[in-house]
Amino acid sequence: MTLAPAFDLSELSDEEQLARREAHRVAEEVLRPAAQALDAMSPSERVASGSPFFAAMATLKSLGYHRLFVSADSAGREDPAAWRVRSLVVEELGWGSLGLATAFLVDMLPFVSVARFGTDELRAELLQPWLEDEVASWHGCWAITEPDHGSDYLGLRDDDPGSFGRSGLLATRSEGGWVLRGQKSAWVSSAPVATHAAVHAQVASERDLHHSLFAVVPLDDPGVRRGPPVAMLGVRDDPQGELFFDEVFVPDHRVLVPPGPLYPVFGDQLLCMTSSIIALAAVGVARAAFEEALAYARSRVQGGRVIASHKNIQLTLYGMFERVETARAYARAVLAHTFRNVLGAGSSGTGASPRHTRTSQVYCKRVAFEVAHDAVQVCGASGLVQGTLVERLFRDARSLLIEDGTVEVLGLDAARDLVGNYEHDHYDVEEMMQRW
Ligand SMILES: Cc1cc2nc3c(=O)[nH]c(=O)nc-3n(C[C@H](O)[C@H](O)[C@H](O)COP(=O)(O)OP(=O)(O)OC[C@H]3O[C@@H](n4cnc5c(N)ncnc54)[C@H](O)[C@@H]3O)c2cc1C
């Protein structure tokens, strides 16, 4: 498979071209075969020792991709060019495997949060070893949703978050820290294999899940239990499962954000980061589906000629290409803006734009699904055969419409902000679009 697109509006430097080629090689030679093998395994085989999941993660660690997202210096200043390489790498990872790209993303969450919110002591204890890890002996996850609260975590901007009720994970004050009791949902990505979790927990004395703390919890701490990995339609190459907290003690220094309203940290910072990254992984999925359809259309003969010469197929391919290209351009601009304004803004920085990051995530997820859907149609019955790449991309793209927030609820979150604040927009959209 050639590395597309050959033409790139962003005029990459030699170093960036090299980074993209290397990420593509890894996606093609390591992630795709691992994803294909994992997809065909049972949930318990996927998490057993020797599973291709661990080898794939070790490859990404050995190449240092996890370090790409922690490039701010001690004063919180971002390397202005870092986000260009981030965009290129994440798109290639998504092209190789959405599940392994998701695992790569959630691995970072606890540790990037330590970099952003943690004390020097915590950075030395957790961030430094994670940064130095080259064999994937550390792996993070992000425990947000609960059996009774999925979309509720995105609806917290509502006027009356109290109507959502109490969280399924409560934190009670104890000498020198907090005690966690409760559980998170069965959908926590990488939970069955993770070593650390970034956890949101409601303060038990408060009335609702809106009042919470944010902590990092080593998953070998006493009282932590995991549920079995679940069998899902798509993104099977990143195992998902429950986390239970039975009287788990979290010392104060592992509390990253002390008790307070959840939304400013969860919605304005963390979700802006993950939305802008997932958008580019979705572009990778869409491009993979487009390229599969193009290759098939060039070789499949019907009506006495290759189907790529039939006008309907040509227009379908054009529509796929158009969506991939426009999604990429927007997603790159938003990712650049987000990381400059979250990681690059020092400890007080909260200038990322929820409405633009949600738009990027929703748009790119929809593009991934629409393009994967078209790819199945172009491939005819061949696109429905279990175990083919097009069939897996379609299942993965369908899962994307729910992962990290449903497209409807993400859209509603952005809409609330638009309706309330559009005329007072303080995000410099011109600057956002020119930066790439
Ligand atoms: C592949 C995958 C990976 C995931 N990874 C993680 C992870 O790493 N960590 C984690 O904590 N969670 C994770 N999740 C969970 C994910 O965030 C939730 O599935 C998602 O937020 C939706 O929640 P829910 O499934 O409970 O659906 P619900 O919230 O029950 O929603 C059901 C339907 O109702 C709609 N709806 C819900 N509330 C509203 C509302 N207020 N207004 C209008 N419509 C509404 C939704 O759009 C949806 O169509 C993952 C899920 C998937 C599929």
Short mmCIF file of C-alpha atoms and ligand atoms in Angstrom, two decimals:
data_model
loop_
_atom_site.label_atom_id
_atom_site.label_comp_id
_atom_site.label_asym_id
_atom_site.label_seq_id
_atom_site.Cartn_x
_atom_site.Cartn_y
_atom_site.Cartn_z
CA MET A 1 0.00 0.00 0.00
CA THR A 2 1.45 3.38 -0.98
CA LEU A 3 1.54 6.25 1.44
CA ALA A 4 -1.23 8.65 0.46
CA PRO A 5 -1.84 11.49 0.01
CA ALA A 6 1.23 12.26 -2.10
CA PHE A 7 0.00 15.85 -2.40
CA ASP A 8 -0.23 17.57 0.93
CA LEU A 9 -1.47 21.11 1.41
CA SER A 10 0.62 21.48 4.51
CA GLU A 11 4.04 21.45 2.78
CA LEU A 12 5.75 19.20 5.26
CA SER A 13 9.40 19.65 6.13
CA ASP A 14 11.82 16.79 5.39
CA GLU A 15 11.73 15.82 9.06
CA GLU A 16 7.93 15.75 9.07
CA GLN A 17 7.82 13.69 5.87
CA LEU A 18 10.16 11.21 7.50
CA ALA A 19 8.02 11.05 10.66
CA ARG A 20 4.94 10.38 8.56
CA ARG A 21 6.63 7.67 6.49
CA GLU A 22 7.90 5.95 9.63
CA ALA A 23 4.47 6.10 11.31
CA HIS A 24 2.90 4.69 8.14
CA ARG A 25 5.42 1.84 8.06
CA VAL A 26 4.56 0.96 11.68
CA ALA A 27 0.83 1.19 10.94
CA GLU A 28 1.15 -1.09 7.94
CA GLU A 29 3.67 -3.62 9.22
CA VAL A 30 2.73 -3.78 12.92
CA LEU A 31 -0.71 -2.31 13.70
CA ARG A 32 -2.74 -3.70 10.80
CA PRO A 33 -1.65 -7.33 11.23
CA ALA A 34 -2.05 -7.06 15.03
CA ALA A 35 -5.53 -5.54 14.65
CA GLN A 36 -6.61 -8.20 12.18
CA ALA A 37 -5.41 -10.97 14.52
CA LEU A 38 -6.98 -9.41 17.64
CA ASP A 39 -10.29 -8.89 15.85
CA ALA A 40 -10.61 -12.63 15.27
CA MET A 41 -9.73 -13.62 18.87
CA SER A 42 -12.05 -14.11 21.84
CA PRO A 43 -12.04 -11.28 24.44
CA SER A 44 -10.04 -13.40 26.91
CA GLU A 45 -7.44 -14.35 24.26
CA ARG A 46 -6.94 -10.66 23.46
CA VAL A 47 -5.80 -9.87 27.01
CA ALA A 48 -3.79 -13.07 27.66
CA SER A 49 -0.03 -12.78 27.85
CA GLY A 50 1.52 -13.10 24.40
CA SER A 51 -1.44 -11.31 22.79
CA PRO A 52 -0.46 -9.12 19.79
CA PHE A 53 -1.91 -6.18 21.74
CA PHE A 54 1.16 -6.03 23.99
CA ALA A 55 3.65 -6.36 21.14
CA ALA A 56 1.93 -3.53 19.23
CA MET A 57 1.96 -1.26 22.29
CA ALA A 58 5.63 -2.07 22.92
CA THR A 59 6.46 -1.04 19.35
CA LEU A 60 4.74 2.32 19.80
CA LYS A 61 6.56 2.86 23.10
CA SER A 62 9.93 1.89 21.67
CA LEU A 63 9.43 4.56 19.00
CA GLY A 64 8.60 7.11 21.71
CA TYR A 65 5.22 8.13 20.27
CA HIS A 66 3.82 8.52 23.78
CA ARG A 67 6.38 11.26 24.42
CA LEU A 68 5.02 13.33 21.52
CA PHE A 69 2.18 14.65 23.65
CA VAL A 70 4.26 15.80 26.62
CA SER A 71 6.51 18.29 24.94
CA ALA A 72 5.72 21.39 26.99
CA ASP A 73 8.75 22.60 28.93
CA SER A 74 8.75 23.18 32.70
CA ALA A 75 7.21 26.63 32.18
CA GLY A 76 4.35 25.01 30.25
CA ARG A 77 5.50 26.31 26.85
CA GLU A 78 4.68 24.07 23.90
CA ASP A 79 7.05 23.38 21.04
CA PRO A 80 5.11 25.28 18.29
CA ALA A 81 5.83 22.59 15.68
CA ALA A 82 5.06 19.56 17.86
CA TRP A 83 1.42 19.36 16.90
CA ARG A 84 2.24 18.94 13.20
CA VAL A 85 4.01 15.65 13.87
CA ARG A 86 1.25 14.66 16.34
CA SER A 87 -1.36 15.11 13.61
CA LEU A 88 0.61 13.03 11.13
CA VAL A 89 1.33 10.22 13.57
CA VAL A 90 -2.23 9.94 14.92
CA GLU A 91 -3.72 9.81 11.42
CA GLU A 92 -1.35 6.98 10.51
CA LEU A 93 -2.13 5.09 13.73
CA GLY A 94 -5.86 5.41 12.97
CA TRP A 95 -5.19 4.19 9.43
CA GLY A 96 -3.46 1.12 10.89
CA SER A 97 -5.96 0.34 13.65
CA LEU A 98 -8.63 2.38 15.40
CA GLY A 99 -8.50 0.15 18.49
CA LEU A 100 -4.74 0.35 18.89
CA ALA A 101 -4.87 4.11 18.24
CA THR A 102 -7.51 4.34 20.99
CA ALA A 103 -5.30 2.30 23.32
CA PHE A 104 -2.42 4.67 22.52
CA LEU A 105 -4.64 7.65 23.35
CA VAL A 106 -6.08 6.37 26.64
CA ASP A 107 -2.63 5.20 27.74
CA MET A 108 -1.54 8.83 27.71
CA LEU A 109 -4.47 10.22 29.66
CA PRO A 110 -3.34 9.58 33.28
CA PHE A 111 0.24 10.59 32.54
CA VAL A 112 -0.45 13.69 30.45
CA SER A 113 -2.80 14.68 33.30
CA VAL A 114 0.03 14.21 35.79
CA ALA A 115 2.21 16.42 33.57
CA ARG A 116 -0.51 19.04 33.51
CA PHE A 117 -1.92 18.94 37.05
CA GLY A 118 0.49 16.86 39.18
CA THR A 119 3.07 17.93 41.73
CA ASP A 120 6.82 17.51 41.15
CA GLU A 121 6.69 14.52 43.49
CA LEU A 122 4.00 12.84 41.39
CA ARG A 123 5.81 13.64 38.16
CA ALA A 124 8.90 11.87 39.51
CA GLU A 125 6.83 8.91 40.72
CA LEU A 126 4.60 8.37 37.67
CA LEU A 127 5.36 10.61 34.71
CA GLN A 128 9.08 10.03 34.48
CA PRO A 129 8.96 6.20 34.45
CA TRP A 130 6.11 6.29 31.93
CA LEU A 131 8.08 8.60 29.65
CA GLU A 132 11.10 6.30 29.89
CA ASP A 133 9.10 3.10 29.33
CA GLU A 134 10.17 1.49 26.04
CA VAL A 135 8.49 -1.91 26.45
CA ALA A 136 4.94 -0.91 27.42
CA SER A 137 5.16 -2.16 30.98
CA TRP A 138 2.97 0.87 31.88
CA HIS A 139 -0.43 1.43 30.31
CA GLY A 140 -3.07 4.00 31.23
CA CYS A 141 -6.83 4.21 30.89
CA TRP A 142 -9.48 6.89 31.50
CA ALA A 143 -12.34 5.82 33.80
CA ILE A 144 -15.26 8.21 33.34
CA THR A 145 -18.53 6.51 32.45
CA GLU A 146 -20.55 4.32 34.83
CA PRO A 147 -23.40 1.84 34.45
CA ASP A 148 -25.95 4.60 35.22
CA HIS A 149 -24.06 7.54 33.69
CA GLY A 150 -22.79 7.47 30.10
CA SER A 151 -23.76 10.63 28.21
CA ASP A 152 -24.47 12.34 31.54
CA TYR A 153 -20.77 13.13 31.80
CA LEU A 154 -21.12 15.26 28.68
CA GLY A 155 -24.38 16.84 29.78
CA LEU A 156 -22.81 18.46 32.81
CA ARG A 157 -22.95 21.86 31.28
CA ASP A 158 -26.73 21.66 31.76
CA ASP A 159 -28.30 24.20 34.09
CA ASP A 160 -29.32 21.52 36.54
CA PRO A 161 -26.70 18.81 36.68
CA GLY A 162 -28.23 17.77 40.00
CA SER A 163 -31.01 16.14 38.02
CA PHE A 164 -28.51 13.51 36.85
CA GLY A 165 -28.28 12.08 40.35
CA ARG A 166 -25.37 10.57 42.18
CA SER A 167 -22.26 9.02 40.66
CA GLY A 168 -21.63 5.28 40.85
CA LEU A 169 -18.16 6.02 42.25
CA LEU A 170 -17.98 7.99 45.50
CA ALA A 171 -14.94 9.48 47.26
CA THR A 172 -15.02 9.85 51.05
CA ARG A 173 -12.47 11.94 52.95
CA SER A 174 -10.06 9.98 55.14
CA GLU A 175 -6.79 10.80 56.95
CA GLY A 176 -4.26 11.92 54.27
CA GLY A 177 -6.43 11.10 51.29
CA TRP A 178 -9.70 9.74 49.92
CA VAL A 179 -11.40 6.35 49.90
CA LEU A 180 -13.09 5.28 46.63
CA ARG A 181 -16.16 3.01 46.60
CA GLY A 182 -18.09 2.01 43.48
CA GLN A 183 -17.48 1.17 39.85
CA LYS A 184 -17.03 2.43 36.31
CA SER A 185 -18.78 1.09 33.20
CA ALA A 186 -17.84 -1.97 31.16
CA TRP A 187 -16.66 0.26 28.31
CA VAL A 188 -13.47 1.65 29.82
CA SER A 189 -10.94 1.25 27.01
CA SER A 190 -7.84 -0.78 27.94
CA ALA A 191 -9.12 -1.32 31.53
CA PRO A 192 -8.54 -5.10 31.40
CA VAL A 193 -4.83 -4.54 30.67
CA ALA A 194 -4.05 -1.12 32.16
CA THR A 195 -1.65 -0.46 35.02
CA HIS A 196 -2.99 3.02 35.91
CA ALA A 197 -6.32 4.82 35.61
CA ALA A 198 -7.27 8.48 35.52
CA VAL A 199 -10.48 8.45 37.57
CA HIS A 200 -13.33 10.92 38.12
CA ALA A 201 -15.17 10.29 41.41
CA GLN A 202 -17.98 12.24 43.05
CA VAL A 203 -17.29 13.61 46.52
CA ALA A 204 -19.70 11.56 48.70
CA SER A 205 -20.81 14.51 50.82
CA GLU A 206 -21.94 16.42 47.69
CA ARG A 207 -25.31 16.00 46.04
CA ASP A 208 -24.41 14.92 42.48
CA LEU A 209 -21.69 13.77 40.12
CA HIS A 210 -21.00 17.36 39.09
CA HIS A 211 -18.89 17.74 42.27
CA SER A 212 -15.94 15.47 41.91
CA LEU A 213 -12.24 14.99 42.19
CA PHE A 214 -9.86 13.71 39.53
CA ALA A 215 -7.14 11.29 40.61
CA VAL A 216 -4.66 8.83 39.23
CA VAL A 217 -4.93 5.31 40.65
CA PRO A 218 -2.39 2.49 40.17
CA LEU A 219 -4.54 -0.51 39.34
CA ASP A 220 -2.54 -2.89 41.52
CA ASP A 221 -3.62 -0.88 44.60
CA PRO A 222 -5.52 -2.94 47.23
CA GLY A 223 -9.26 -3.00 46.53
CA VAL A 224 -9.14 -2.51 42.74
CA ARG A 225 -10.87 -5.27 40.72
CA ARG A 226 -11.47 -5.63 37.01
CA GLY A 227 -14.41 -7.13 35.17
CA PRO A 228 -13.85 -9.50 32.25
CA PRO A 229 -13.12 -8.01 28.81
CA VAL A 230 -16.36 -7.54 26.88
CA ALA A 231 -17.22 -8.75 23.37
CA MET A 232 -18.05 -5.74 21.18
CA LEU A 233 -19.07 -5.09 17.56
CA GLY A 234 -15.98 -3.02 16.75
CA VAL A 235 -12.72 -1.62 18.13
CA ARG A 236 -12.06 -5.16 19.36
CA ASP A 237 -8.31 -4.62 19.28
CA ASP A 238 -8.55 -2.39 22.37
CA PRO A 239 -10.03 -4.50 25.21
CA GLN A 240 -12.74 -2.87 27.30
CA GLY A 241 -14.04 -3.76 30.75
CA GLU A 242 -15.27 -2.63 34.16
CA LEU A 243 -13.23 -1.26 37.03
CA PHE A 244 -14.42 -1.82 40.62
CA PHE A 245 -13.11 0.17 43.56
CA ASP A 246 -13.68 -1.59 46.91
CA GLU A 247 -12.43 0.84 49.58
CA VAL A 248 -9.45 2.00 47.54
CA PHE A 249 -7.29 4.55 49.37
CA VAL A 250 -5.98 7.41 47.20
CA PRO A 251 -3.34 9.53 48.96
CA ASP A 252 -3.68 13.29 48.57
CA HIS A 253 -0.66 13.62 46.29
CA ARG A 254 -2.36 11.41 43.68
CA VAL A 255 -5.38 13.70 43.53
CA LEU A 256 -4.71 15.72 40.39
CA VAL A 257 -7.66 18.08 40.64
CA PRO A 258 -9.17 18.60 44.09
CA PRO A 259 -12.95 18.51 44.68
CA GLY A 260 -14.85 21.03 42.60
CA PRO A 261 -17.11 21.30 39.55
CA LEU A 262 -16.20 18.55 37.09
CA TYR A 263 -16.88 20.32 33.81
CA PRO A 264 -14.01 22.87 33.71
CA VAL A 265 -11.40 20.12 33.83
CA PHE A 266 -13.27 17.28 32.15
CA GLY A 267 -15.09 19.22 29.44
CA ASP A 268 -12.95 22.29 28.86
CA GLN A 269 -9.56 20.61 28.96
CA LEU A 270 -9.41 16.80 28.89
CA LEU A 271 -12.25 16.24 26.45
CA CYS A 272 -10.89 18.99 24.20
CA MET A 273 -7.58 17.12 24.03
CA THR A 274 -9.11 13.71 23.39
CA SER A 275 -11.68 15.05 20.89
CA SER A 276 -9.01 16.70 18.81
CA ILE A 277 -6.90 13.53 18.76
CA ILE A 278 -9.77 11.11 18.07
CA ALA A 279 -10.78 13.30 15.13
CA LEU A 280 -7.45 12.60 13.43
CA ALA A 281 -7.64 8.87 14.20
CA ALA A 282 -11.09 8.96 12.53
CA VAL A 283 -9.51 10.61 9.47
CA GLY A 284 -7.08 7.68 9.38
CA VAL A 285 -9.99 5.21 9.42
CA ALA A 286 -11.73 7.13 6.62
CA ARG A 287 -8.58 7.25 4.49
CA ALA A 288 -8.01 3.51 4.98
CA ALA A 289 -11.57 2.79 3.80
CA PHE A 290 -11.21 5.11 0.81
CA GLU A 291 -7.95 3.48 -0.25
CA GLU A 292 -9.43 -0.03 0.02
CA ALA A 293 -12.38 0.99 -2.12
CA LEU A 294 -10.15 2.66 -4.70
CA ALA A 295 -7.91 -0.41 -5.01
CA TYR A 296 -10.91 -2.72 -5.33
CA ALA A 297 -12.62 -0.48 -7.90
CA ARG A 298 -9.49 -0.47 -10.06
CA SER A 299 -9.33 -4.26 -10.20
CA ARG A 300 -12.94 -5.48 -10.15
CA VAL A 301 -14.35 -5.99 -13.67
CA GLN A 302 -18.09 -5.73 -14.30
CA GLY A 303 -19.92 -4.79 -17.51
CA GLY A 304 -16.73 -5.66 -19.39
CA ARG A 305 -14.54 -3.03 -17.67
CA VAL A 306 -13.16 -2.16 -14.27
CA ILE A 307 -15.87 -0.70 -12.05
CA ALA A 308 -13.66 2.39 -11.45
CA SER A 309 -14.56 3.42 -15.00
CA HIS A 310 -18.29 3.47 -14.21
CA LYS A 311 -19.49 6.99 -13.46
CA ASN A 312 -21.41 6.10 -10.29
CA ILE A 313 -18.33 4.46 -8.76
CA GLN A 314 -16.15 7.41 -9.80
CA LEU A 315 -18.49 9.86 -8.09
CA THR A 316 -18.65 7.70 -4.97
CA LEU A 317 -14.85 7.61 -4.83
CA TYR A 318 -14.69 11.36 -5.35
CA GLY A 319 -17.19 11.95 -2.51
CA MET A 320 -15.08 9.77 -0.21
CA PHE A 321 -11.89 11.61 -1.11
CA GLU A 322 -13.57 15.00 -0.65
CA ARG A 323 -14.67 14.11 2.88
CA VAL A 324 -11.30 12.70 3.91
CA GLU A 325 -9.45 15.81 2.73
CA THR A 326 -11.79 18.36 4.30
CA ALA A 327 -11.97 16.43 7.57
CA ARG A 328 -8.18 16.28 7.80
CA ALA A 329 -7.75 20.02 7.22
CA TYR A 330 -10.22 20.97 9.95
CA ALA A 331 -8.99 18.34 12.41
CA ARG A 332 -5.38 19.48 12.07
CA ALA A 333 -6.24 23.12 12.67
CA VAL A 334 -8.30 22.27 15.75
CA LEU A 335 -5.64 19.96 17.19
CA ALA A 336 -3.02 22.68 16.81
CA HIS A 337 -5.22 25.24 18.55
CA THR A 338 -6.18 22.85 21.34
CA PHE A 339 -2.70 21.84 22.35
CA ARG A 340 -1.36 25.38 22.18
CA ASN A 341 -4.15 26.46 24.49
CA VAL A 342 -4.27 23.55 26.93
CA LEU A 343 -0.78 22.11 27.27
CA GLY A 344 0.95 25.23 26.10
CA ALA A 345 -0.85 27.70 28.30
CA GLY A 346 0.79 26.90 31.61
CA SER A 347 -1.08 25.62 34.62
CA SER A 348 -3.89 28.16 34.30
CA GLY A 349 -4.53 27.62 30.59
CA THR A 350 -8.08 26.71 29.67
CA GLY A 351 -8.30 28.36 26.28
CA ALA A 352 -9.17 25.35 24.14
CA SER A 353 -12.51 25.62 22.38
CA PRO A 354 -15.08 22.97 23.39
CA ARG A 355 -17.32 23.86 20.46
CA HIS A 356 -14.56 23.55 17.86
CA THR A 357 -13.12 20.35 19.31
CA ARG A 358 -16.60 18.76 19.49
CA THR A 359 -17.21 19.85 15.89
CA SER A 360 -13.93 18.29 14.84
CA GLN A 361 -14.69 15.04 16.66
CA VAL A 362 -18.29 14.78 15.42
CA TYR A 363 -17.48 15.74 11.83
CA CYS A 364 -14.53 13.37 11.49
CA LYS A 365 -16.43 10.48 13.13
CA ARG A 366 -19.31 10.99 10.71
CA VAL A 367 -16.89 11.14 7.79
CA ALA A 368 -15.26 7.90 8.94
CA PHE A 369 -18.61 6.15 9.12
CA GLU A 370 -19.90 7.52 5.80
CA VAL A 371 -16.69 6.68 3.96
CA ALA A 372 -16.51 3.18 5.49
CA HIS A 373 -20.17 2.68 4.51
CA ASP A 374 -19.41 3.73 0.93
CA ALA A 375 -16.36 1.44 0.86
CA VAL A 376 -18.56 -1.57 1.67
CA GLN A 377 -20.91 -0.59 -1.16
CA VAL A 378 -18.09 -0.22 -3.68
CA CYS A 379 -16.74 -3.65 -2.71
CA GLY A 380 -20.12 -5.37 -3.07
CA ALA A 381 -20.45 -8.72 -1.28
CA SER A 382 -16.64 -8.85 -0.87
CA GLY A 383 -16.96 -5.93 1.53
CA LEU A 384 -19.25 -7.96 3.78
CA VAL A 385 -16.94 -10.93 4.29
CA GLN A 386 -15.96 -11.36 7.91
CA GLY A 387 -12.26 -10.78 8.46
CA THR A 388 -11.72 -8.47 5.48
CA LEU A 389 -10.31 -5.03 6.14
CA VAL A 390 -13.30 -3.17 4.74
CA GLU A 391 -15.70 -5.15 6.93
CA ARG A 392 -13.61 -4.40 10.06
CA LEU A 393 -13.27 -0.70 9.18
CA PHE A 394 -17.06 -0.48 8.87
CA ARG A 395 -17.59 -2.04 12.34
CA ASP A 396 -14.89 0.19 13.86
CA ALA A 397 -16.34 3.32 12.24
CA ARG A 398 -19.78 2.42 13.60
CA SER A 399 -18.38 2.12 17.12
CA LEU A 400 -16.72 5.52 16.74
CA LEU A 401 -20.15 7.20 16.65
CA ILE A 402 -20.48 6.20 20.34
CA GLU A 403 -16.90 6.05 21.67
CA ASP A 404 -15.79 9.11 23.68
CA GLY A 405 -19.31 10.54 23.56
CA THR A 406 -22.12 9.91 21.09
CA VAL A 407 -22.19 12.25 18.12
CA GLU A 408 -25.62 13.50 19.23
CA VAL A 409 -24.57 14.40 22.75
CA LEU A 410 -21.27 15.93 21.62
CA GLY A 411 -23.26 18.00 19.13
CA LEU A 412 -25.70 19.10 21.84
CA ASP A 413 -22.80 20.12 24.04
CA ALA A 414 -21.43 22.33 21.25
CA ALA A 415 -24.92 23.64 20.45
CA ARG A 416 -25.52 24.85 24.01
CA ASP A 417 -22.29 26.83 23.78
CA LEU A 418 -23.20 28.23 20.34
CA VAL A 419 -26.67 29.32 21.34
CA GLY A 420 -25.39 30.98 24.48
CA ASN A 421 -22.10 32.48 23.34
CA TYR A 422 -21.75 32.71 19.57
CA GLU A 423 -21.61 36.53 19.36
CA HIS A 424 -19.03 36.62 22.14
CA ASP A 425 -16.74 34.14 20.43
CA HIS A 426 -13.29 34.64 21.81
CA TYR A 427 -11.67 31.92 19.72
CA ASP A 428 -9.64 33.31 16.87
CA VAL A 429 -10.85 31.07 14.08
CA GLU A 430 -8.69 32.81 11.45
CA GLU A 431 -5.63 32.18 13.52
CA MET A 432 -6.74 28.60 14.13
CA MET A 433 -7.00 27.87 10.41
CA GLN A 434 -3.78 29.63 9.40
CA ARG A 435 -1.49 27.89 11.83
CA TRP A 436 -1.02 24.64 9.95
C1 LIG B 1 -15.37 1.72 21.77
C2 LIG B 1 -15.73 2.46 23.03
C3 LIG B 1 -14.73 2.90 23.87
C4 LIG B 1 -15.06 3.56 25.07
N1 LIG B 1 -14.05 3.96 25.91
C5 LIG B 1 -14.35 4.51 27.11
C6 LIG B 1 -13.32 4.85 28.04
O1 LIG B 1 -12.13 4.72 27.74
N2 LIG B 1 -13.69 5.33 29.27
C7 LIG B 1 -14.98 5.50 29.62
O2 LIG B 1 -15.23 5.92 30.75
N3 LIG B 1 -16.00 5.22 28.74
C8 LIG B 1 -15.71 4.73 27.52
N4 LIG B 1 -16.71 4.44 26.60
C9 LIG B 1 -18.08 4.75 26.97
C10 LIG B 1 -18.63 5.91 26.12
O3 LIG B 1 -18.07 7.14 26.52
C11 LIG B 1 -20.15 5.88 26.27
O4 LIG B 1 -20.60 4.68 25.65
C12 LIG B 1 -20.84 7.07 25.64
O5 LIG B 1 -20.47 8.27 26.30
C13 LIG B 1 -22.35 6.93 25.62
O6 LIG B 1 -22.82 6.50 26.87
P1 LIG B 1 -23.81 5.23 26.94
O7 LIG B 1 -23.19 4.14 26.13
O8 LIG B 1 -24.07 4.96 28.37
O9 LIG B 1 -25.12 5.65 26.19
P2 LIG B 1 -26.32 6.56 26.80
O10 LIG B 1 -25.75 7.75 27.49
O11 LIG B 1 -27.24 5.69 27.58
O12 LIG B 1 -27.03 7.06 25.47
C14 LIG B 1 -27.96 6.23 24.76
C15 LIG B 1 -28.58 7.07 23.64
O13 LIG B 1 -29.29 8.20 24.19
C16 LIG B 1 -28.77 9.43 23.68
N5 LIG B 1 -28.74 10.40 24.81
C17 LIG B 1 -28.22 10.18 26.04
N6 LIG B 1 -28.35 11.28 26.82
C18 LIG B 1 -28.94 12.21 26.07
C19 LIG B 1 -29.32 13.57 26.32
N7 LIG B 1 -29.11 14.18 27.49
N8 LIG B 1 -29.91 14.24 25.30
C20 LIG B 1 -30.12 13.64 24.10
N9 LIG B 1 -29.76 12.37 23.81
C21 LIG B 1 -29.19 11.66 24.78
C22 LIG B 1 -27.36 9.09 23.15
O14 LIG B 1 -26.98 9.96 22.08
C23 LIG B 1 -27.55 7.65 22.68
O15 LIG B 1 -28.07 7.63 21.38
C24 LIG B 1 -16.41 3.80 25.40
C25 LIG B 1 -17.43 3.36 24.52
C26 LIG B 1 -17.09 2.71 23.35
C27 LIG B 1 -18.19 2.25 22.44
#
